[in-house]
Short mmCIF file of C-alpha atoms in Angstrom, two decimals:
data_model
loop_
_atom_site.label_atom_id
_atom_site.label_comp_id
_atom_site.label_asym_id
_atom_site.label_seq_id
_atom_site.Cartn_x
_atom_site.Cartn_y
_atom_site.Cartn_z
CA MET N 2 94.77 41.73 -23.31
CA PRO N 3 96.96 39.17 -25.08
CA THR N 4 100.72 39.70 -25.31
CA PHE N 5 102.32 40.22 -28.71
CA ALA N 6 103.75 36.68 -28.57
CA GLU N 7 100.24 35.33 -27.99
CA HIS N 8 98.93 37.50 -30.84
CA CYS N 9 101.58 35.93 -33.10
CA GLY N 10 100.45 32.48 -32.01
CA ILE N 11 103.80 31.31 -30.64
CA HIS N 12 103.30 31.52 -26.86
CA ASP N 13 102.21 28.17 -25.45
CA THR N 14 102.77 26.11 -22.30
CA ASN N 15 106.27 25.07 -23.35
CA ARG N 16 107.32 28.64 -24.07
CA GLN N 17 105.90 29.81 -20.77
CA GLN N 18 107.85 27.11 -18.94
CA ALA N 19 111.03 28.09 -20.80
CA LEU N 20 110.44 31.74 -19.84
CA GLU N 21 110.05 30.82 -16.17
CA GLN N 22 113.20 28.67 -16.27
CA MET N 23 115.10 31.52 -17.93
CA GLN N 24 114.00 33.93 -15.20
CA GLN N 25 115.04 31.48 -12.49
CA LEU N 26 118.48 31.06 -14.08
CA ILE N 27 118.90 34.84 -14.43
CA ASN N 28 118.08 35.34 -10.76
CA ALA N 29 120.19 32.42 -9.52
CA SER N 30 123.31 33.29 -11.55
CA GLY N 31 123.31 37.05 -11.05
CA ILE N 32 122.74 37.90 -14.71
CA GLU N 33 122.54 41.68 -15.13
CA LEU N 34 122.30 42.08 -18.90
CA VAL N 35 120.69 39.95 -21.62
CA ARG N 36 121.57 40.29 -25.30
CA PHE N 37 118.64 39.78 -27.67
CA ALA N 38 120.33 38.56 -30.88
CA TRP N 39 119.12 38.08 -34.43
CA CYS N 40 120.93 36.79 -37.54
CA ASP N 41 120.96 39.14 -40.53
CA LEU N 42 121.12 38.35 -44.24
CA HIS N 43 124.90 38.01 -44.12
CA GLY N 44 124.97 35.55 -41.21
CA THR N 45 126.01 38.19 -38.65
CA LEU N 46 124.39 38.47 -35.24
CA ARG N 47 122.84 41.84 -34.40
CA GLY N 48 120.62 42.87 -31.52
CA LYS N 49 120.08 44.89 -28.37
CA THR N 50 121.13 44.48 -24.77
CA LEU N 51 118.47 44.75 -22.07
CA VAL N 52 118.83 44.93 -18.31
CA ALA N 53 117.75 41.68 -16.68
CA GLY N 54 114.54 43.14 -15.26
CA ALA N 55 113.27 44.07 -18.73
CA THR N 56 113.74 40.67 -20.34
CA ALA N 57 110.45 38.98 -19.40
CA LYS N 58 108.37 41.79 -20.91
CA ALA N 59 110.50 41.79 -24.08
CA ILE N 60 110.04 38.02 -24.42
CA GLN N 61 106.27 38.53 -24.22
CA ASP N 62 105.71 41.80 -26.06
CA GLY N 63 108.69 41.96 -28.40
CA MET N 64 111.42 44.52 -28.79
CA GLY N 65 111.59 47.20 -31.46
CA LEU N 66 114.02 46.55 -34.31
CA VAL N 67 114.60 49.05 -37.13
CA SER N 68 113.52 47.41 -40.37
CA THR N 69 116.54 48.68 -42.32
CA LEU N 70 118.64 46.05 -40.54
CA LEU N 71 117.23 43.61 -43.10
CA LEU N 72 118.20 45.90 -45.97
CA LYS N 73 121.94 46.29 -45.30
CA ASP N 74 124.74 45.20 -47.61
CA THR N 75 128.06 43.91 -46.26
CA SER N 76 129.28 47.46 -45.53
CA ASP N 77 126.15 48.20 -43.47
CA ARG N 78 124.75 50.56 -46.10
CA THR N 79 121.00 50.38 -46.74
CA ALA N 80 120.46 49.07 -50.26
CA PHE N 81 116.88 50.37 -50.58
CA LYS N 82 115.80 54.04 -50.64
CA VAL N 83 113.43 53.79 -47.70
CA PHE N 84 112.68 57.53 -47.50
CA GLU N 85 111.85 58.01 -51.20
CA ALA N 86 108.48 57.45 -52.84
CA GLY N 87 108.37 53.95 -54.26
CA GLY N 88 111.70 53.02 -52.70
CA THR N 89 110.25 50.01 -50.89
CA ASP N 90 107.21 49.23 -53.06
CA GLU N 91 108.37 45.63 -53.37
CA LEU N 92 108.85 45.36 -49.59
CA PRO N 93 105.66 46.60 -47.89
CA GLY N 94 106.17 47.33 -44.21
CA PHE N 95 109.79 48.47 -44.66
CA GLU N 96 109.15 52.07 -45.70
CA PHE N 97 110.56 54.98 -43.68
CA ALA N 98 112.85 52.73 -41.59
CA SER N 99 109.78 51.59 -39.66
CA ASN N 100 109.88 49.24 -36.71
CA LEU N 101 109.72 45.48 -36.67
CA LEU N 102 109.35 43.55 -33.42
CA LEU N 103 111.93 41.00 -32.31
CA LEU N 104 110.54 38.04 -30.38
CA ALA N 105 113.17 35.90 -28.67
CA ASP N 106 112.93 32.24 -27.78
CA PRO N 107 113.46 31.85 -24.02
CA ALA N 108 114.56 28.23 -24.55
CA SER N 109 117.65 29.57 -26.36
CA PHE N 110 118.91 31.42 -23.26
CA LYS N 111 122.61 30.95 -22.49
CA PRO N 112 124.99 32.69 -20.09
CA LEU N 113 127.93 34.03 -22.10
CA PRO N 114 131.21 32.53 -20.87
CA TRP N 115 133.38 35.50 -21.87
CA ALA N 116 131.12 38.36 -20.66
CA ALA N 117 130.47 38.70 -16.91
CA ALA N 118 126.85 38.57 -15.73
CA THR N 119 125.58 38.55 -19.33
CA GLY N 120 123.04 36.26 -20.96
CA TRP N 121 121.97 35.73 -24.56
CA VAL N 122 118.75 34.77 -26.35
CA GLN N 123 118.04 34.24 -30.04
CA GLY N 124 115.14 35.99 -31.73
CA GLN N 125 113.30 36.39 -35.01
CA PRO N 126 111.58 39.51 -36.37
CA TRP N 127 107.82 39.95 -36.80
CA MET N 128 105.76 42.62 -38.52
CA GLN N 129 103.81 44.90 -36.21
CA ASP N 130 100.55 43.24 -37.24
CA GLY N 131 101.79 39.90 -35.90
CA THR N 132 102.70 38.30 -39.24
CA PRO N 133 106.13 36.73 -39.75
CA VAL N 134 108.86 38.64 -41.56
CA GLU N 135 109.19 36.32 -44.53
CA LEU N 136 112.60 37.72 -45.52
CA ASP N 137 114.15 36.50 -42.25
CA THR N 138 116.69 33.87 -43.27
CA ARG N 139 116.05 31.56 -40.29
CA ARG N 140 112.39 31.49 -41.27
CA ILE N 141 113.43 30.55 -44.83
CA LEU N 142 115.23 27.47 -43.51
CA GLN N 143 112.25 26.65 -41.31
CA ARG N 144 110.00 26.72 -44.38
CA ALA N 145 112.41 24.49 -46.30
CA LEU N 146 112.50 22.00 -43.42
CA ALA N 147 108.70 22.03 -43.32
CA ARG N 148 108.66 21.11 -47.02
CA LEU N 149 111.09 18.31 -46.26
CA ALA N 150 108.95 17.10 -43.37
CA GLU N 151 105.88 16.91 -45.61
CA ALA N 152 107.72 14.13 -47.45
CA GLY N 153 108.58 12.41 -44.16
CA TYR N 154 112.22 13.47 -44.12
CA GLY N 155 114.45 15.30 -41.69
CA MET N 156 117.95 16.63 -42.38
CA LYS N 157 121.09 15.91 -40.39
CA CYS N 158 124.18 18.08 -40.81
CA GLY N 159 127.79 18.03 -39.65
CA LEU N 160 130.01 21.10 -39.87
CA GLU N 161 133.67 21.44 -40.85
CA ILE N 162 134.66 25.09 -40.60
CA GLU N 163 138.02 26.46 -41.68
CA PHE N 164 138.94 29.96 -40.50
CA HIS N 165 141.92 32.10 -39.54
CA ILE N 166 143.07 33.34 -36.13
CA TYR N 167 145.64 36.13 -35.79
CA ARG N 168 147.24 37.91 -32.84
CA ILE N 169 146.49 41.64 -32.74
CA THR N 170 149.75 43.59 -32.66
CA GLY N 171 151.06 46.94 -31.46
CA ASP N 172 148.68 49.86 -31.18
CA SER N 173 146.27 48.34 -33.69
CA SER N 174 143.30 48.52 -31.33
CA ASP N 175 143.99 52.19 -30.64
CA ASP N 176 144.13 52.90 -34.38
CA GLN N 177 140.78 51.18 -34.95
CA LEU N 178 139.18 53.35 -32.27
CA ASP N 179 140.92 56.61 -33.22
CA PRO N 180 138.16 59.05 -34.27
CA GLU N 181 140.59 60.79 -36.64
CA GLN N 182 140.86 57.56 -38.64
CA ALA N 183 137.20 56.59 -38.61
CA ALA N 184 135.86 55.51 -42.00
CA TRP N 185 133.02 53.48 -43.48
CA PRO N 186 134.03 50.62 -43.30
CA GLY N 187 136.72 51.27 -40.70
CA LEU N 188 140.29 50.12 -40.30
CA PRO N 189 141.03 46.41 -39.92
CA PRO N 190 143.42 45.39 -37.12
CA LYS N 191 147.13 44.88 -37.65
CA VAL N 192 147.96 41.27 -36.93
CA ALA N 193 150.59 38.55 -36.61
CA MET N 194 150.11 34.85 -37.26
CA ILE N 195 149.56 32.21 -34.58
CA HIS N 196 151.40 29.53 -36.61
CA PRO N 197 153.53 29.65 -39.80
CA GLY N 198 151.45 27.20 -41.81
CA TYR N 199 152.31 24.72 -44.57
CA HIS N 200 152.62 21.86 -42.09
CA LEU N 201 149.18 20.27 -42.02
CA LEU N 202 148.14 18.89 -38.60
CA ALA N 203 151.64 19.53 -37.23
CA GLU N 204 151.60 18.91 -33.50
CA HIS N 205 154.20 21.58 -32.74
CA TRP N 206 152.17 24.15 -34.72
CA ALA N 207 149.16 23.17 -32.61
CA ASP N 208 151.22 23.72 -29.48
CA MET N 209 152.30 27.13 -30.79
CA ALA N 210 148.63 28.03 -31.29
CA GLU N 211 147.48 26.40 -28.05
CA GLU N 212 146.32 29.57 -26.26
CA PRO N 213 143.81 30.81 -28.88
CA LEU N 214 142.67 27.26 -29.66
CA ARG N 215 141.99 26.71 -25.97
CA ILE N 216 139.86 29.86 -25.95
CA VAL N 217 137.87 28.51 -28.90
CA GLN N 218 137.46 25.15 -27.15
CA HIS N 219 136.31 26.59 -23.83
CA THR N 220 133.95 29.05 -25.50
CA ALA N 221 132.28 26.45 -27.71
CA GLN N 222 131.90 23.91 -24.93
CA ALA N 223 130.59 26.45 -22.42
CA LEU N 224 127.87 27.35 -24.93
CA GLY N 225 126.93 23.69 -25.34
CA LEU N 226 128.09 23.46 -28.94
CA PRO N 227 128.97 19.90 -30.08
CA LEU N 228 132.65 20.59 -30.80
CA GLN N 229 134.52 17.45 -31.85
CA SER N 230 138.01 18.67 -32.78
CA LEU N 231 140.26 21.66 -33.41
CA GLU N 232 142.93 21.20 -36.07
CA ILE N 233 145.85 22.99 -37.68
CA GLU N 234 145.02 23.59 -41.33
CA LEU N 235 147.54 23.96 -44.17
CA GLY N 236 147.54 27.74 -44.50
CA PRO N 237 149.43 30.20 -42.29
CA SER N 238 147.37 30.96 -39.16
CA GLN N 239 144.55 28.77 -40.51
CA VAL N 240 142.62 26.36 -38.27
CA GLU N 241 139.57 24.13 -38.52
CA ALA N 242 136.74 23.32 -36.12
CA VAL N 243 134.71 20.13 -36.60
CA PHE N 244 131.30 19.57 -35.02
CA ASP N 245 129.22 16.46 -34.47
CA ALA N 246 126.14 16.09 -36.65
CA THR N 247 122.83 17.52 -35.44
CA ASP N 248 119.47 18.32 -36.99
CA ALA N 249 119.72 21.02 -39.65
CA LEU N 250 118.18 23.95 -37.75
CA THR N 251 120.38 23.30 -34.73
CA ALA N 252 123.45 23.08 -36.99
CA ALA N 253 122.63 26.45 -38.57
CA ASP N 254 122.00 28.07 -35.18
CA ASN N 255 125.27 26.62 -33.89
CA MET N 256 127.21 28.03 -36.83
CA VAL N 257 125.87 31.55 -36.28
CA LEU N 258 126.58 31.45 -32.56
CA PHE N 259 130.03 29.88 -32.96
CA ARG N 260 131.29 32.54 -35.37
CA SER N 261 130.09 35.41 -33.22
CA ALA N 262 131.24 33.86 -29.94
CA VAL N 263 134.80 33.01 -30.94
CA LYS N 264 135.35 36.45 -32.48
CA GLN N 265 134.30 38.10 -29.22
CA ALA N 266 136.11 35.75 -26.85
CA LEU N 267 139.34 35.87 -28.86
CA ARG N 268 139.21 39.64 -29.23
CA ARG N 269 139.17 40.05 -25.44
CA ALA N 270 142.37 38.00 -25.28
CA GLY N 271 144.13 40.01 -28.00
CA TYR N 272 143.34 37.80 -31.00
CA HIS N 273 141.39 38.37 -34.19
CA ALA N 274 139.31 35.58 -35.73
CA THR N 275 138.10 36.01 -39.30
CA PHE N 276 135.78 33.86 -41.38
CA MET N 277 136.77 35.76 -44.52
CA CYS N 278 137.54 33.11 -47.12
CA ARG N 279 140.82 34.64 -48.31
CA PRO N 280 142.41 37.01 -45.76
CA PRO N 281 144.25 40.00 -47.30
CA PHE N 282 147.79 38.67 -47.12
CA PRO N 283 150.17 36.96 -49.58
CA ASN N 284 150.59 33.19 -49.50
CA ILE N 285 147.38 32.42 -47.62
CA MET N 286 145.17 29.38 -48.13
CA SER N 287 141.45 29.82 -48.72
CA SER N 288 139.04 28.68 -46.04
CA GLY N 289 136.04 26.51 -46.84
CA TRP N 290 132.94 25.42 -45.00
CA HIS N 291 132.33 21.77 -45.81
CA LEU N 292 128.73 20.80 -45.14
CA HIS N 293 128.04 17.12 -44.43
CA GLN N 294 124.40 16.22 -44.96
CA SER N 295 122.02 13.29 -45.03
CA LEU N 296 118.28 12.77 -44.89
CA VAL N 297 116.73 10.80 -42.07
CA ASP N 298 113.35 9.18 -41.55
CA LEU N 299 111.38 11.50 -39.28
CA LYS N 300 109.73 8.58 -37.50
CA THR N 301 112.69 6.26 -36.96
CA GLY N 302 115.72 8.52 -37.36
CA ALA N 303 117.24 6.04 -39.82
CA ASN N 304 119.74 7.37 -42.35
CA LEU N 305 117.92 7.32 -45.67
CA PHE N 306 121.14 7.62 -47.70
CA GLN N 307 122.52 4.34 -46.33
CA ARG N 308 122.25 1.11 -48.26
CA ASP N 309 123.04 -2.39 -47.02
CA ALA N 310 124.86 -3.58 -50.14
CA PRO N 311 125.84 -2.11 -53.52
CA ALA N 312 123.02 -2.03 -56.05
CA ALA N 313 122.97 -5.06 -58.32
CA GLY N 314 125.35 -4.63 -61.23
CA SER N 315 126.73 -1.33 -59.95
CA GLN N 316 130.37 -0.26 -60.13
CA ALA N 317 132.27 1.74 -57.54
CA THR N 318 131.81 4.89 -59.62
CA ASP N 319 128.01 4.56 -59.64
CA ALA N 320 126.05 6.55 -57.07
CA GLN N 321 124.03 3.56 -55.94
CA TYR N 322 127.15 1.56 -55.17
CA THR N 323 127.30 3.70 -52.00
CA LEU N 324 124.05 5.65 -51.76
CA SER N 325 120.45 4.50 -51.58
CA GLU N 326 118.18 5.28 -54.52
CA LEU N 327 116.84 8.27 -52.58
CA GLY N 328 120.42 9.37 -51.92
CA GLU N 329 121.24 9.25 -55.61
CA HIS N 330 118.21 11.39 -56.46
CA TYR N 331 119.22 13.92 -53.80
CA LEU N 332 122.83 13.94 -55.08
CA ALA N 333 121.60 14.49 -58.63
CA GLY N 334 119.42 17.38 -57.44
CA LEU N 335 122.44 19.07 -55.86
CA LEU N 336 124.31 18.69 -59.13
CA ALA N 337 121.40 19.98 -61.21
CA HIS N 338 121.14 23.16 -59.16
CA ALA N 339 124.80 23.62 -58.27
CA ARG N 340 125.30 26.82 -60.24
CA GLY N 341 122.09 28.34 -58.91
CA MET N 342 122.87 27.49 -55.29
CA THR N 343 126.48 28.71 -55.41
CA VAL N 344 125.66 32.26 -54.28
CA PHE N 345 124.03 30.95 -51.11
CA CYS N 346 127.11 28.82 -50.36
CA THR N 347 129.72 31.43 -51.36
CA PRO N 348 128.06 34.85 -51.03
CA THR N 349 131.05 37.25 -51.03
CA ILE N 350 133.23 38.66 -53.79
CA ASN N 351 136.25 37.43 -51.85
CA GLY N 352 135.04 33.82 -51.69
CA PHE N 353 135.19 33.19 -55.44
CA GLY N 354 138.98 33.36 -55.36
CA ARG N 355 138.88 29.95 -53.69
CA PHE N 356 137.74 28.04 -56.78
CA ARG N 357 141.05 27.15 -58.38
CA PRO N 358 142.62 23.85 -59.46
CA ASN N 359 144.37 21.48 -57.08
CA ALA N 360 143.47 23.62 -54.05
CA LEU N 361 141.13 21.15 -52.30
CA ALA N 362 138.30 23.38 -53.54
CA PRO N 363 135.95 22.56 -56.39
CA GLN N 364 136.03 23.99 -59.89
CA ALA N 365 133.32 22.04 -61.65
CA VAL N 366 129.91 20.53 -60.97
CA LEU N 367 131.08 16.98 -60.26
CA TRP N 368 130.82 14.38 -57.54
CA GLY N 369 133.31 11.80 -56.37
CA ARG N 370 133.64 8.94 -53.91
CA ASP N 371 135.78 10.23 -51.04
CA ASN N 372 137.28 12.77 -53.47
CA ARG N 373 138.20 16.11 -51.89
CA GLY N 374 138.69 17.79 -55.26
CA ALA N 375 135.07 17.24 -56.30
CA MET N 376 132.27 19.63 -55.43
CA LEU N 377 130.27 16.83 -53.83
CA ARG N 378 132.10 14.11 -51.92
CA VAL N 379 130.15 10.94 -51.11
CA VAL N 380 131.41 9.55 -47.81
CA GLY N 381 130.65 6.07 -46.48
CA GLN N 382 130.07 2.58 -47.75
CA PRO N 383 127.29 -0.02 -47.75
CA GLY N 384 126.20 -0.72 -44.19
CA ASP N 385 127.65 2.52 -42.86
CA ALA N 386 125.08 4.46 -40.83
CA ALA N 387 127.19 7.61 -41.28
CA THR N 388 126.85 7.58 -45.10
CA ARG N 389 126.48 11.18 -46.27
CA ILE N 390 127.16 13.77 -48.94
CA GLU N 391 129.73 16.49 -48.27
CA ASN N 392 129.25 19.74 -50.19
CA ARG N 393 132.62 21.49 -50.50
CA ILE N 394 131.41 24.60 -52.31
CA GLY N 395 130.76 26.74 -49.22
CA GLU N 396 132.85 29.49 -47.65
CA PRO N 397 132.83 30.05 -43.86
CA ALA N 398 131.14 33.46 -44.19
CA ALA N 399 127.96 31.99 -45.69
CA ASN N 400 124.60 32.55 -44.03
CA PRO N 401 123.93 29.01 -42.75
CA TYR N 402 120.15 29.24 -43.07
CA LEU N 403 120.38 30.05 -46.78
CA TYR N 404 123.17 27.52 -47.37
CA LEU N 405 121.13 24.68 -45.86
CA ALA N 406 117.86 25.76 -47.45
CA SER N 407 119.49 25.71 -50.89
CA GLN N 408 120.58 22.10 -50.30
CA ILE N 409 117.08 21.06 -49.28
CA TYR N 410 115.34 22.63 -52.25
CA ALA N 411 117.88 21.30 -54.74
CA GLY N 412 117.82 17.82 -53.23
CA LEU N 413 114.02 17.71 -53.05
CA ASP N 414 113.81 18.57 -56.75
CA GLY N 415 116.12 15.67 -57.51
CA ILE N 416 113.91 13.36 -55.44
CA THR N 417 110.68 14.65 -56.98
CA ARG N 418 111.97 14.22 -60.53
CA GLN N 419 113.90 11.02 -59.65
CA LEU N 420 117.05 12.40 -61.24
CA LYS N 421 119.99 10.09 -61.91
CA ALA N 422 123.56 11.05 -61.11
CA PRO N 423 126.42 10.66 -63.60
CA VAL N 424 129.35 8.42 -62.71
CA ALA N 425 131.81 9.71 -60.13
CA THR N 426 134.74 11.78 -61.36
CA ASP N 427 138.33 10.65 -61.03
CA ALA N 428 139.64 13.95 -62.48
CA PRO N 429 137.95 16.82 -60.60
CA TYR N 430 140.26 19.40 -62.15
CA GLY N 431 140.00 18.07 -65.69
CA GLU N 432 137.95 19.37 -68.56
CA ALA N 433 134.74 17.52 -67.71
CA GLY N 434 131.82 19.10 -65.92
CA VAL N 435 130.04 22.42 -66.01
CA ARG N 436 132.08 25.12 -64.29
CA ILE N 437 131.06 26.63 -60.97
CA PRO N 438 130.45 30.42 -61.25
CA THR N 439 133.69 32.35 -60.95
CA SER N 440 132.31 35.65 -59.64
CA LEU N 441 129.50 36.94 -57.45
CA GLY N 442 127.83 38.53 -60.46
CA GLU N 443 127.89 35.29 -62.45
CA ALA N 444 126.53 33.42 -59.43
CA LEU N 445 123.62 35.86 -59.05
CA ASN N 446 122.78 35.41 -62.73
CA ALA N 447 122.86 31.64 -62.29
CA LEU N 448 120.45 31.91 -59.36
CA ARG N 449 118.03 34.08 -61.33
CA ASP N 450 118.14 31.52 -64.16
CA ASP N 451 117.29 28.61 -61.84
CA ALA N 452 113.48 28.49 -61.96
CA VAL N 453 113.23 25.80 -59.28
CA LEU N 454 115.25 27.72 -56.71
CA VAL N 455 113.52 31.01 -57.55
CA GLU N 456 110.14 29.41 -56.95
CA ALA N 457 111.28 27.63 -53.78
CA PHE N 458 112.80 30.72 -52.14
CA GLY N 459 110.14 33.00 -53.59
CA LYS N 460 110.63 35.60 -56.28
CA ARG N 461 110.33 38.45 -53.78
CA PHE N 462 113.16 37.06 -51.66
CA ILE N 463 115.36 36.44 -54.73
CA ASN N 464 114.83 40.03 -55.92
CA TYR N 465 115.58 41.34 -52.43
CA PHE N 466 118.69 39.18 -52.03
CA THR N 467 120.12 39.99 -55.47
CA ARG N 468 119.56 43.72 -55.01
CA ILE N 469 121.54 43.74 -51.76
CA LYS N 470 124.35 41.63 -53.21
CA GLN N 471 124.42 43.85 -56.32
CA SER N 472 125.09 46.81 -54.02
CA GLU N 473 128.22 44.98 -52.85
CA ILE N 474 129.30 44.37 -56.45
CA THR N 475 128.73 48.01 -57.46
CA ARG N 476 130.79 49.39 -54.61
CA HIS N 477 133.60 46.95 -55.40
CA GLU N 478 133.59 48.00 -59.04
CA GLN N 479 133.82 51.65 -58.02
CA ALA N 480 136.71 51.11 -55.59
CA THR N 481 140.08 52.39 -56.81
CA ASP N 482 142.03 50.05 -54.50
CA LYS N 483 140.19 46.75 -54.65
CA ASP N 484 142.55 44.97 -52.25
CA ASP N 485 142.00 47.64 -49.62
CA TRP N 486 138.26 47.46 -50.30
CA GLN N 487 138.18 43.73 -49.49
CA ARG N 488 140.36 44.24 -46.43
CA ARG N 489 137.95 46.79 -44.98
CA GLU N 490 134.78 45.11 -46.23
CA TYR N 491 135.43 41.61 -44.96
CA PHE N 492 138.52 41.14 -42.77
CA SER N 493 137.21 42.89 -39.66
CA ARG N 494 133.53 42.20 -40.11
CA ILE N 495 133.14 38.51 -40.98
#
């Protein structure tokens, strides 16, 4: 009788070899527990922990996963009425909190550097009949990359991730675990800063923050993540991690693992890492996730945005002074769908507070040459193999699979329609340019109005996504203390 993985059509010789290698590593390294992890709609890892002896069977036959995990809003409330008649009519297979099956990829196995005798594998959910769960966000990026590959292109991405690290103070941990104070969501920790801020890249601030930064470094490197640098950002207790460019799926996987790993490793050492865009304190600086991207030739690996010399007759403010013709079309596609894609790049109520003038965050749908105030920053010059487009609209809490998929679909539309980009801005905070949405509700409306993105992601996914995000908006509107709501909703959890 075939295993469930064979029934799903994913178990082949390579997967079998990876499974055998995983088992050998488990036995040789004394692994006792293996975490089977999956990324939810909000970019958070969830999963179950199995004893080592149960892992091989779970890799082959899957592991039960309650389907409501795909239906949660940011507070972990189920946004669909799964036990009421008609409550999941638009999502067949999700009624009654039924089971899905999680199939993990044995090639993703990693020993966790902060947890003794513990391993980790990444999985994706399947329906019980062996069909893929199409709402799974990693699968959405895989579909987008397949569309890109049909045109002969691959995507390369580099990550710049700003976030905040704090030291947990006093009896904060005891308070969080006090059953008398339990709530939904629960208490955030009480914290102190690891550096005072407002001294960008200051070496003595880096030395002050050396212990937690060293934990981040060791954790990322032990997991095999391509960490390039750790930097002191402008805001109090704010830091930045920069990663070398990889293929798009690897970059998205790395982002999910990095966020989860550093939160866990730092917590064990008495620190709290948050990827909340604007932590709930006065005088903070917003954190962004700047996504560097280029298209490459799938056969040769050549950067398809690079050009050898400026286009004939072009000026420095023209797209084809720096970018290839294909690169200009892709850039123009990002601009054309900027408002629609915003909610995939900045998906929380909190994140929209970042879009303000002169804050190194964008306000309008504009591009610029090496301009950090513009939404899209074109980096490079003729002959530069690292020529790329940096999208500065993202927040560090974004689901990376949706963020990257939105770039692909927008860019492909620009290529298909051979769109032309306007001239580069030299006044990103001026009056020119269409404004980026200023709230989660406005961003959801802009997505629904973008026919290209709705078709690309699928109307069913868009309806599902907007319903869950609307639940977040409704609860925020009903909150009497909106600052406390954001503190509990985001500070501890993302």
